[in-house]
């Protein structure tokens, strides 16, 4: 099932495609039944998924860049870029969700058309494509959730390194947890400030504070994004069994089509051979009949008597 519904899911781009035929769809009137317009809308949604993939890559790259940043100003710039990209992701995700919901409504309406009822080839084709789009959205949810978890986990590692760099000692988990939660690092670095002076660690304090704000804000926005995905994931799970059944039916139909084609080819070959042997048999019978007729009439005897 994963292969059918993965990012490599291809939408038929022309009438009369092999997938249409295998599903039992007559290519001569598929356009009249709304499939051409339906697949154009599916392709439009796929383009939105391409945008999500690019934004995800930008966010992943920005996160990697942030791990090596040591200045507050640089961290702030990365934070602003990531917030902007996450806002765009939310916008696209909401658009995809609304477009898929519209496809669901149109699929139900389309069942009222002659020849497009529930379980027909047209209905199965529309359902498979729509559920595939929903599954893609669910997969995106997993990828963005993984990004959020990585940001949270690796933020902790960065904070631990900053504390060690300033104090020369490894802080306990409770201290790191408090720093991650509040972003208030001055108390933790109090001893270092007294020994080294505030000026020498001001940049580190500012960078930790900026990083804390960035991580908290990006995590908050990614959690909001996850809620959008979860709404669609519920629908995917609800339709999962139905999709498995449809795939099984389609696979079975394809097998029957292939078997039928093979049987037709064998029948044609047998028919051709039968005609060949029939012609040979007729020729042999004609030769035998000619010999018998000639033997009975004996025309050469009649010629001798006349002479």
PDB file of N, CA and C in Angstrom, residues 159-172 175-176 188-189 191-192 195-196:
ATOM      1  N   UNK A 159      22.642  24.031  25.034  1.00  0.00           N
ATOM      2  CA  UNK A 159      22.647  24.709  26.335  1.00  0.00           C
ATOM      3  C   UNK A 159      23.693  24.077  27.259  1.00  0.00           C
ATOM      4  N   UNK A 160      23.765  22.755  27.255  1.00  0.00           N
ATOM      5  CA  UNK A 160      24.755  22.068  28.092  1.00  0.00           C
ATOM      6  C   UNK A 160      26.170  22.494  27.707  1.00  0.00           C
ATOM      7  N   UNK A 161      26.434  22.607  26.389  1.00  0.00           N
ATOM      8  CA  UNK A 161      27.763  23.027  25.941  1.00  0.00           C
ATOM      9  C   UNK A 161      28.053  24.470  26.341  1.00  0.00           C
ATOM     10  N   UNK A 162      27.053  25.353  26.247  1.00  0.00           N
ATOM     11  CA  UNK A 162      27.253  26.757  26.614  1.00  0.00           C
ATOM     12  C   UNK A 162      27.577  26.883  28.102  1.00  0.00           C
ATOM     13  N   UNK A 163      26.862  26.147  28.917  1.00  0.00           N
ATOM     14  CA  UNK A 163      27.107  26.196  30.364  1.00  0.00           C
ATOM     15  C   UNK A 163      28.514  25.705  30.670  1.00  0.00           C
ATOM     16  N   UNK A 164      28.931  24.629  30.023  1.00  0.00           N
ATOM     17  CA  UNK A 164      30.272  24.101  30.269  1.00  0.00           C
ATOM     18  C   UNK A 164      31.338  25.096  29.796  1.00  0.00           C
ATOM     19  N   UNK A 165      31.086  25.745  28.640  1.00  0.00           N
ATOM     20  CA  UNK A 165      32.056  26.703  28.102  1.00  0.00           C
ATOM     21  C   UNK A 165      32.271  27.861  29.070  1.00  0.00           C
ATOM     22  N   UNK A 166      31.201  28.331  29.699  1.00  0.00           N
ATOM     23  CA  UNK A 166      31.292  29.496  30.577  1.00  0.00           C
ATOM     24  C   UNK A 166      31.796  29.128  31.973  1.00  0.00           C
ATOM     25  N   UNK A 167      31.258  28.025  32.505  1.00  0.00           N
ATOM     26  CA  UNK A 167      31.566  27.688  33.901  1.00  0.00           C
ATOM     27  C   UNK A 167      32.718  26.697  34.041  1.00  0.00           C
ATOM     28  N   UNK A 168      32.987  25.934  32.982  1.00  0.00           N
ATOM     29  CA  UNK A 168      34.025  24.922  33.071  1.00  0.00           C
ATOM     30  C   UNK A 168      33.566  23.652  33.753  1.00  0.00           C
ATOM     31  N   UNK A 169      32.308  23.559  34.091  1.00  0.00           N
ATOM     32  CA  UNK A 169      31.749  22.356  34.731  1.00  0.00           C
ATOM     33  C   UNK A 169      30.447  21.965  34.029  1.00  0.00           C
ATOM     34  N   UNK A 170      30.097  20.694  34.152  1.00  0.00           N
ATOM     35  CA  UNK A 170      28.847  20.207  33.575  1.00  0.00           C
ATOM     36  C   UNK A 170      27.718  20.407  34.579  1.00  0.00           C
ATOM     37  N   UNK A 171      26.659  21.049  34.156  1.00  0.00           N
ATOM     38  CA  UNK A 171      25.519  21.294  35.033  1.00  0.00           C
ATOM     39  C   UNK A 171      24.669  20.030  35.155  1.00  0.00           C
ATOM     40  N   UNK A 172      23.991  19.903  36.321  1.00  0.00           N
ATOM     41  CA  UNK A 172      23.115  18.739  36.493  1.00  0.00           C
ATOM     42  C   UNK A 172      21.843  18.927  35.668  1.00  0.00           C
ATOM     43  N   UNK A 175      19.370  21.730  36.680  1.00  0.00           N
ATOM     44  CA  UNK A 175      19.810  23.076  36.301  1.00  0.00           C
ATOM     45  C   UNK A 175      19.540  23.338  34.822  1.00  0.00           C
ATOM     46  N   UNK A 176      19.841  22.344  33.971  1.00  0.00           N
ATOM     47  CA  UNK A 176      19.594  22.479  32.527  1.00  0.00           C
ATOM     48  C   UNK A 176      18.098  22.607  32.254  1.00  0.00           C
ATOM     49  N   UNK A 188      22.553  31.096  36.962  1.00  0.00           N
ATOM     50  CA  UNK A 188      23.409  29.929  36.809  1.00  0.00           C
ATOM     51  C   UNK A 188      24.863  30.346  36.614  1.00  0.00           C
ATOM     52  N   UNK A 189      25.058  31.479  35.916  1.00  0.00           N
ATOM     53  CA  UNK A 189      26.406  31.951  35.612  1.00  0.00           C
ATOM     54  C   UNK A 189      26.918  32.977  36.628  1.00  0.00           C
ATOM     55  N   UNK A 191      28.507  32.813  39.454  1.00  0.00           N
ATOM     56  CA  UNK A 191      29.893  32.614  39.888  1.00  0.00           C
ATOM     57  C   UNK A 191      30.865  33.022  38.791  1.00  0.00           C
ATOM     58  N   UNK A 192      30.551  32.635  37.544  1.00  0.00           N
ATOM     59  CA  UNK A 192      31.417  32.990  36.423  1.00  0.00           C
ATOM     60  C   UNK A 192      31.468  34.494  36.228  1.00  0.00           C
ATOM     61  N   UNK A 195      33.819  35.954  38.763  1.00  0.00           N
ATOM     62  CA  UNK A 195      35.219  35.628  38.517  1.00  0.00           C
ATOM     63  C   UNK A 195      35.762  36.284  37.248  1.00  0.00           C
ATOM     64  N   UNK A 196      34.933  36.322  36.172  1.00  0.00           N
ATOM     65  CA  UNK A 196      35.418  36.789  34.878  1.00  0.00           C
ATOM     66  C   UNK A 196      34.935  38.196  34.524  1.00  0.00           C
TER      67      UNK A 196
END
